[in-house]
Short mmCIF file of C-alpha atoms in Angstrom, two decimals:
data_model
loop_
_atom_site.label_atom_id
_atom_site.label_comp_id
_atom_site.label_asym_id
_atom_site.label_seq_id
_atom_site.Cartn_x
_atom_site.Cartn_y
_atom_site.Cartn_z
CA UNK A 1 129.75 107.92 70.64
CA UNK A 2 129.95 110.92 72.78
CA UNK A 3 128.00 112.10 76.01
CA UNK A 4 125.55 114.30 74.12
CA UNK A 5 124.57 111.37 71.53
CA UNK A 6 124.03 109.20 74.62
CA UNK A 7 121.99 111.41 76.41
CA UNK A 8 119.80 112.37 73.44
CA UNK A 9 119.20 108.76 72.58
CA UNK A 10 118.28 107.76 76.26
CA UNK A 11 115.72 110.45 76.41
CA UNK A 12 114.00 109.37 73.59
CA UNK A 13 113.54 105.51 73.54
CA UNK A 14 113.80 102.60 76.05
CA UNK A 15 117.04 100.69 76.29
CA UNK A 16 115.33 97.39 75.11
CA UNK A 17 114.17 98.99 71.79
CA UNK A 18 117.77 99.88 71.01
CA UNK A 19 119.87 97.50 68.71
CA UNK A 20 122.84 95.75 70.19
CA UNK A 21 125.39 97.67 68.41
CA UNK A 22 124.14 100.89 70.02
CA UNK A 23 124.25 99.23 73.56
CA UNK A 24 127.68 97.99 72.97
CA UNK A 25 128.87 101.39 71.84
CA UNK A 26 126.77 103.24 74.97
CA UNK A 27 128.59 100.65 77.38
CA UNK A 28 132.26 101.18 75.77
CA UNK A 29 131.49 105.19 76.01
CA UNK A 30 130.27 104.67 79.72
CA UNK A 31 133.35 102.78 80.88
CA UNK A 32 135.17 105.87 80.16
CA UNK A 33 132.82 108.40 81.12
CA UNK A 34 131.32 108.08 84.79
CA UNK A 35 128.75 110.53 84.53
CA UNK A 36 127.42 108.75 81.35
CA UNK A 37 127.61 105.42 83.34
CA UNK A 38 125.52 106.83 85.85
CA UNK A 39 123.10 108.05 83.39
CA UNK A 40 123.03 104.64 81.63
CA UNK A 41 122.72 102.54 85.07
CA UNK A 42 119.81 105.11 85.86
CA UNK A 43 118.09 104.27 82.66
CA UNK A 44 118.58 100.47 83.34
CA UNK A 45 116.87 100.90 86.58
CA UNK A 46 114.04 102.58 84.92
CA UNK A 47 113.77 99.77 82.27
CA UNK A 48 113.73 97.23 85.04
CA UNK A 49 110.82 98.95 86.84
CA UNK A 50 108.74 99.19 83.74
CA UNK A 51 109.03 95.59 83.42
CA UNK A 52 107.84 94.76 87.05
CA UNK A 53 105.44 91.85 87.20
CA UNK A 54 101.86 92.00 88.36
CA UNK A 55 100.52 90.46 91.29
CA UNK A 56 97.87 87.99 89.98
CA UNK A 57 94.75 87.55 92.22
CA UNK A 58 93.65 84.18 93.59
CA UNK A 59 91.12 82.22 91.59
CA UNK A 60 88.37 83.22 93.84
CA UNK A 61 88.74 87.02 93.76
CA UNK A 62 86.02 87.82 91.37
CA UNK A 63 83.79 85.45 93.03
CA UNK A 64 84.45 86.86 96.38
CA UNK A 65 83.85 90.68 95.25
CA UNK A 66 80.58 89.61 93.30
CA UNK A 67 79.24 87.98 96.36
CA UNK A 68 80.01 90.92 98.42
CA UNK A 69 78.46 93.43 96.54
CA UNK A 70 75.19 91.29 96.14
CA UNK A 71 75.22 90.84 99.86
CA UNK A 72 76.17 94.15 101.35
CA UNK A 73 77.93 93.95 104.70
CA UNK A 74 76.47 95.68 107.57
CA UNK A 75 78.96 98.44 108.01
CA UNK A 76 78.62 99.07 104.30
CA UNK A 77 74.71 99.40 104.96
CA UNK A 78 75.20 101.94 107.74
CA UNK A 79 76.32 104.85 105.24
CA UNK A 80 73.74 104.32 103.18
CA UNK A 81 71.12 104.52 105.96
CA UNK A 82 72.73 107.66 107.16
CA UNK A 83 71.94 109.49 103.84
CA UNK A 84 68.47 107.93 103.12
CA UNK A 85 65.72 110.74 103.84
CA UNK A 86 63.00 107.88 103.51
CA UNK A 87 64.03 106.89 107.15
CA UNK A 88 63.10 110.13 108.41
CA UNK A 89 59.52 109.78 107.24
CA UNK A 90 57.89 108.19 110.18
CA UNK A 91 59.86 109.94 112.78
CA UNK A 92 58.78 113.43 111.31
CA UNK A 93 55.07 112.44 111.11
CA UNK A 94 55.08 111.09 114.44
CA UNK A 95 56.74 113.99 116.28
CA UNK A 96 54.83 116.67 114.47
CA UNK A 97 51.75 114.81 115.06
CA UNK A 98 52.51 114.51 118.78
CA UNK A 99 53.02 118.34 119.10
CA UNK A 100 49.85 119.16 117.13
CA UNK A 101 47.94 116.54 119.18
CA UNK A 102 49.11 117.71 122.51
CA UNK A 103 48.40 121.52 121.45
CA UNK A 104 44.65 120.19 120.74
CA UNK A 105 44.36 118.03 123.78
CA UNK A 106 45.86 119.97 126.26
CA UNK A 107 43.57 123.27 126.22
CA UNK A 108 40.73 120.77 127.60
CA UNK A 109 42.70 120.11 130.67
CA UNK A 110 42.94 123.57 131.93
CA UNK A 111 46.11 125.79 132.23
CA UNK A 112 48.97 124.84 130.14
CA UNK A 113 51.66 126.53 128.00
CA UNK A 114 49.63 124.96 124.94
CA UNK A 115 46.27 126.10 126.35
CA UNK A 116 46.24 129.34 124.07
CA UNK A 117 47.84 127.51 121.11
CA UNK A 118 44.83 127.06 119.26
CA UNK A 119 42.67 129.90 117.61
CA UNK A 120 39.33 130.43 119.25
CA UNK A 121 36.17 130.09 117.19
CA UNK A 122 35.81 134.07 117.19
CA UNK A 123 39.24 134.24 115.71
CA UNK A 124 38.56 132.08 113.01
CA UNK A 125 35.58 133.95 111.96
CA UNK A 126 37.12 137.10 112.02
CA UNK A 127 40.39 135.69 110.48
CA UNK A 128 42.65 138.19 111.48
CA UNK A 129 46.19 136.78 111.70
CA UNK A 130 47.39 139.99 113.28
CA UNK A 131 44.97 139.31 115.96
CA UNK A 132 45.75 135.75 116.42
CA UNK A 133 49.57 136.50 116.65
CA UNK A 134 49.15 139.31 119.09
CA UNK A 135 46.96 137.08 121.39
CA UNK A 136 49.68 134.28 121.35
CA UNK A 137 53.20 134.17 122.46
CA UNK A 138 55.78 133.69 119.41
CA UNK A 139 57.23 130.70 120.37
CA UNK A 140 53.90 128.81 120.60
CA UNK A 141 52.96 129.99 116.93
CA UNK A 142 56.74 128.75 115.85
CA UNK A 143 56.45 125.54 117.59
CA UNK A 144 52.85 124.80 116.01
CA UNK A 145 54.36 125.96 112.64
CA UNK A 146 57.45 123.83 112.94
CA UNK A 147 55.02 120.83 113.93
CA UNK A 148 52.91 121.33 110.98
CA UNK A 149 55.95 121.51 108.50
CA UNK A 150 57.29 118.16 109.87
CA UNK A 151 54.04 116.58 109.27
CA UNK A 152 53.64 118.12 105.82
CA UNK A 153 57.43 117.10 104.93
CA UNK A 154 56.91 113.74 106.37
CA UNK A 155 54.04 112.94 104.13
CA UNK A 156 55.83 114.39 101.19
CA UNK A 157 58.82 112.08 101.65
CA UNK A 158 58.91 108.90 99.49
CA UNK A 159 57.68 105.44 101.07
CA UNK A 160 60.64 103.95 103.02
CA UNK A 161 61.65 100.37 101.76
CA UNK A 162 63.80 99.23 104.68
CA UNK A 163 67.39 99.78 105.10
CA UNK A 164 68.68 96.97 103.06
CA UNK A 165 66.63 97.97 99.97
CA UNK A 166 67.38 101.53 100.32
CA UNK A 167 71.26 100.74 100.46
CA UNK A 168 70.87 98.58 97.38
CA UNK A 169 69.16 101.27 95.78
CA UNK A 170 71.68 103.82 96.53
CA UNK A 171 74.58 101.25 95.47
CA UNK A 172 73.28 100.74 91.86
CA UNK A 173 72.10 104.38 91.20
CA UNK B 1 106.03 106.86 79.42
CA UNK B 2 103.24 105.30 77.53
CA UNK B 3 99.99 107.38 78.07
CA UNK B 4 97.19 106.09 80.03
CA UNK B 5 93.82 105.53 78.87
CA UNK B 6 92.49 108.94 78.14
CA UNK B 7 88.94 108.07 78.20
CA UNK B 8 86.83 105.18 79.38
CA UNK B 9 86.98 102.02 77.54
CA UNK B 10 83.59 101.07 75.63
CA UNK B 11 83.29 97.85 77.61
CA UNK B 12 84.09 99.63 80.83
CA UNK B 13 81.61 102.46 79.94
CA UNK B 14 78.83 99.81 79.31
CA UNK B 15 79.40 98.04 82.51
CA UNK B 16 79.25 101.22 84.68
CA UNK B 17 75.82 102.10 82.83
CA UNK B 18 74.68 98.60 83.32
CA UNK B 19 75.66 98.72 87.14
CA UNK B 20 73.95 102.05 87.54
CA UNK B 21 70.74 100.73 85.65
CA UNK B 22 70.43 97.96 88.44
CA UNK B 23 72.62 95.13 86.79
CA UNK B 24 74.97 94.22 89.51
CA UNK B 25 76.47 91.30 87.51
CA UNK B 26 77.81 93.58 85.12
CA UNK B 27 80.52 94.86 87.74
CA UNK B 28 82.25 91.70 87.03
CA UNK B 29 83.48 93.28 84.01
CA UNK B 30 85.08 96.14 85.89
CA UNK B 31 86.58 93.86 88.68
CA UNK B 32 88.36 91.42 85.86
CA UNK B 33 89.69 94.45 84.31
CA UNK B 34 91.15 96.28 87.28
CA UNK B 35 91.49 93.38 89.80
CA UNK B 36 95.33 92.94 88.60
CA UNK B 37 96.55 96.75 89.06
CA UNK B 38 94.47 97.24 92.11
CA UNK B 39 96.11 94.12 93.72
CA UNK B 40 99.59 94.85 92.76
CA UNK B 41 99.17 98.28 94.33
CA UNK B 42 97.84 96.99 97.29
CA UNK B 43 100.35 94.24 97.49
CA UNK B 44 103.36 97.03 97.15
CA UNK B 45 102.03 99.14 99.64
CA UNK B 46 101.27 96.45 102.34
CA UNK B 47 103.81 93.85 101.33
CA UNK B 48 101.48 91.00 102.59
CA UNK B 49 99.79 88.91 100.00
CA UNK B 50 96.85 88.01 102.01
CA UNK B 51 96.28 91.65 103.51
CA UNK B 52 96.66 92.72 99.91
CA UNK B 53 94.12 90.53 98.59
CA UNK B 54 91.41 91.39 101.13
CA UNK B 55 92.34 95.02 100.79
CA UNK B 56 91.95 94.81 96.97
CA UNK B 57 88.46 93.38 97.40
CA UNK B 58 87.55 96.23 99.82
CA UNK B 59 88.67 98.71 97.24
CA UNK B 60 86.36 97.26 94.39
CA UNK B 61 83.19 96.79 97.02
CA UNK B 62 84.03 100.45 98.11
CA UNK B 63 84.11 101.54 94.42
CA UNK B 64 80.87 99.76 93.62
CA UNK B 65 79.47 101.59 96.48
CA UNK B 66 80.32 104.91 94.89
CA UNK B 67 79.84 104.12 91.40
CA UNK B 68 77.47 106.94 91.38
CA UNK B 69 80.02 109.53 91.78
CA UNK B 70 82.39 108.22 89.27
CA UNK B 71 82.83 110.56 86.15
CA UNK B 72 82.17 108.83 83.05
CA UNK B 73 84.37 111.23 81.06
CA UNK B 74 87.35 110.22 83.19
CA UNK B 75 89.73 107.09 82.93
CA UNK B 76 88.63 104.55 85.71
CA UNK B 77 91.96 103.35 86.83
CA UNK B 78 93.07 106.57 88.47
CA UNK B 79 89.70 106.83 90.43
CA UNK B 80 90.24 103.28 91.59
CA UNK B 81 93.78 103.94 92.50
CA UNK B 82 92.73 106.89 94.61
CA UNK B 83 90.19 104.88 96.48
CA UNK B 84 92.89 102.06 96.83
CA UNK B 85 95.74 104.32 98.28
CA UNK B 86 93.59 105.89 100.83
CA UNK B 87 92.38 102.76 101.94
CA UNK B 88 95.71 101.27 101.86
CA UNK B 89 97.01 104.04 104.15
CA UNK B 90 94.46 103.29 106.55
CA UNK B 91 95.31 99.55 106.67
CA UNK B 92 98.98 100.36 106.93
CA UNK B 93 98.60 102.64 109.62
CA UNK B 94 96.52 100.19 111.60
CA UNK B 95 98.05 96.98 111.02
CA UNK B 96 101.57 97.52 109.57
CA UNK B 97 104.66 98.78 111.08
CA UNK B 98 107.39 100.25 109.41
CA UNK B 99 109.93 98.22 111.40
CA UNK B 100 108.68 94.90 110.23
CA UNK B 101 109.07 95.68 106.51
CA UNK B 102 111.80 93.52 105.62
CA UNK B 103 110.46 90.58 107.32
CA UNK B 104 106.83 91.07 105.70
CA UNK B 105 108.62 91.30 102.31
CA UNK B 106 110.84 88.02 102.84
CA UNK B 107 107.67 86.29 104.23
CA UNK B 108 105.62 87.05 101.09
CA UNK B 109 108.38 86.43 98.68
CA UNK B 110 108.85 82.95 100.34
CA UNK B 111 105.06 82.07 100.33
CA UNK B 112 104.95 82.99 96.65
CA UNK B 113 108.01 81.16 95.61
CA UNK B 114 106.88 77.95 97.55
CA UNK B 115 103.68 77.87 95.59
CA UNK B 116 103.93 76.17 92.00
CA UNK B 117 100.79 77.45 90.63
CA UNK B 118 101.30 80.06 87.95
CA UNK B 119 97.97 82.09 88.95
CA UNK B 120 98.99 82.45 92.29
CA UNK B 121 102.79 83.34 91.97
CA UNK B 122 103.58 86.83 92.83
CA UNK B 123 107.24 86.72 91.50
CA UNK B 124 108.50 84.11 89.45
CA UNK B 125 112.01 84.94 88.34
CA UNK B 126 114.91 85.73 90.47
CA UNK B 127 115.28 89.06 88.62
CA UNK B 128 111.76 90.08 89.35
CA UNK B 129 112.19 89.01 93.06
CA UNK B 130 115.07 91.15 93.44
CA UNK B 131 113.74 94.11 91.77
CA UNK B 132 110.25 93.68 94.05
CA UNK B 133 112.77 93.47 97.21
CA UNK B 134 114.46 96.63 96.23
CA UNK B 135 110.77 98.44 95.59
CA UNK B 136 109.50 96.79 98.99
CA UNK B 137 112.49 98.19 100.86
CA UNK B 138 111.34 101.95 99.76
CA UNK B 139 109.39 104.20 102.06
CA UNK B 140 105.58 103.45 101.33
CA UNK B 141 105.04 106.54 99.28
CA UNK B 142 108.10 105.97 97.24
CA UNK B 143 107.09 102.51 96.32
CA UNK B 144 103.61 103.50 95.81
CA UNK B 145 104.78 106.16 93.32
CA UNK B 146 107.13 103.62 91.50
CA UNK B 147 104.47 101.14 91.09
CA UNK B 148 101.85 103.53 89.85
CA UNK B 149 104.50 105.18 87.39
CA UNK B 150 106.47 102.54 86.07
CA UNK B 151 104.15 99.56 86.78
CA UNK B 152 100.85 101.04 85.77
CA UNK B 153 102.25 103.68 83.36
CA UNK B 154 100.26 106.45 84.98
CA UNK B 155 101.48 109.99 84.73
CA UNK B 156 103.11 112.03 87.07
CA UNK B 157 99.92 114.14 87.54
CA UNK B 158 97.95 111.13 87.76
CA UNK B 159 100.00 109.70 90.34
CA UNK B 160 99.79 113.14 92.22
CA UNK B 161 96.14 113.34 92.20
CA UNK B 162 95.85 109.81 93.32
CA UNK B 163 98.19 110.21 96.36
CA UNK B 164 97.05 113.82 97.24
CA UNK B 165 100.29 115.15 96.80
CA UNK B 166 101.77 117.70 94.33
CA UNK B 167 103.56 116.60 90.89
CA UNK B 168 106.84 118.01 92.33
CA UNK B 169 106.74 115.62 95.41
CA UNK B 170 106.14 112.71 93.05
CA UNK B 171 109.12 113.51 90.93
CA UNK B 172 111.15 113.87 94.20
CA UNK B 173 109.71 110.31 95.25
CA UNK B 174 110.44 108.78 91.97
CA UNK B 175 114.01 110.30 91.88
CA UNK B 176 114.90 109.03 95.38
CA UNK B 177 113.29 105.54 94.65
CA UNK B 178 115.43 105.36 91.30
CA UNK B 179 118.48 106.06 93.41
CA UNK B 180 117.71 103.81 96.11
CA UNK B 181 116.82 100.74 93.90
CA UNK B 182 120.01 101.44 91.81
CA UNK B 183 121.99 101.18 95.01
CA UNK B 184 120.18 97.98 95.99
CA UNK B 185 120.30 96.39 92.89
CA UNK B 186 124.07 97.11 92.51
CA UNK B 187 124.46 95.67 96.10
CA UNK B 188 122.55 92.31 94.95
CA UNK B 189 124.91 91.94 91.90
CA UNK B 190 122.79 93.50 89.30
CA UNK B 191 125.19 93.92 86.19
CA UNK B 192 124.73 96.01 83.10
CA UNK B 193 124.50 92.71 81.17
CA UNK B 194 121.10 92.22 83.11
CA UNK B 195 119.19 94.61 80.76
CA UNK B 196 116.39 92.75 78.99
#
């Protein structure tokens, strides 16, 4: 056996798949050839590493995992809660409703930044949006629009089922 | 190197679909199939049997929570390994110190030797003990690469993806690890005749 034969054979197959005669010849050659000795030893290391034994889990491992996934832990629920749009339903409706209610109630009390928000009966009849916009400050119009959108989107969101159920739903989908 | 599972095994595919359909109990199939590789990786990284067991459970629970992001066209082991490696890194940084590695490895080996039950035995043969000791003595990235490449038979590309490094770096880790293990085994009296 020479260096080229040894190297070529090592590249193709693992050591334990070779016959004992080949191994004997390889070791004999390696004793006379330091570079092939290193190569052979390196392959022995690789051979050993492929045989690393696995770590076997305790008997309760499966039971513990299944118990944890059927009863989600609080810190795992937090992420599910964070991404649940259903949780925003009530806050959106309440906030939008409060703004709109304030815009309706405050004018009757007299002077207020909201006093001019609602269109007068005359403007309704005329139905001139440009006249309405000209008569009211832009920020008030924008505020009213945002409030209305909050209510509309809030109503459009699906009904919330609680944090725990939302988390479970997100887990299994 | 034997190729890894290039596509999802039928029973795993079925289990994933069942879990996504609301049958959480079907996840037991996935746990049973992958608990060994995940635990072995966690043990190799943390060098602590108990901590590894807890971490492996965390990994499988995290995977369950993220199962909707798993691509059914891909094999599952690399996906789980990626989760495991990230969690293990966090745990390692938090709880472990590099200086204590030899002590932890020795404790782990001692604990497992003392327990006679086969299912709970980490390393049973002296040769495996020596080999694991040599692996434990490596830096974290190198021993992770060794376990994934040799023990779990993942390709260099898959190992690189799981560890978030380049294939070239994985090869460097493997080369250094082999050299270091070679030195360690030689120092512990491994001879040529020890080839299986």
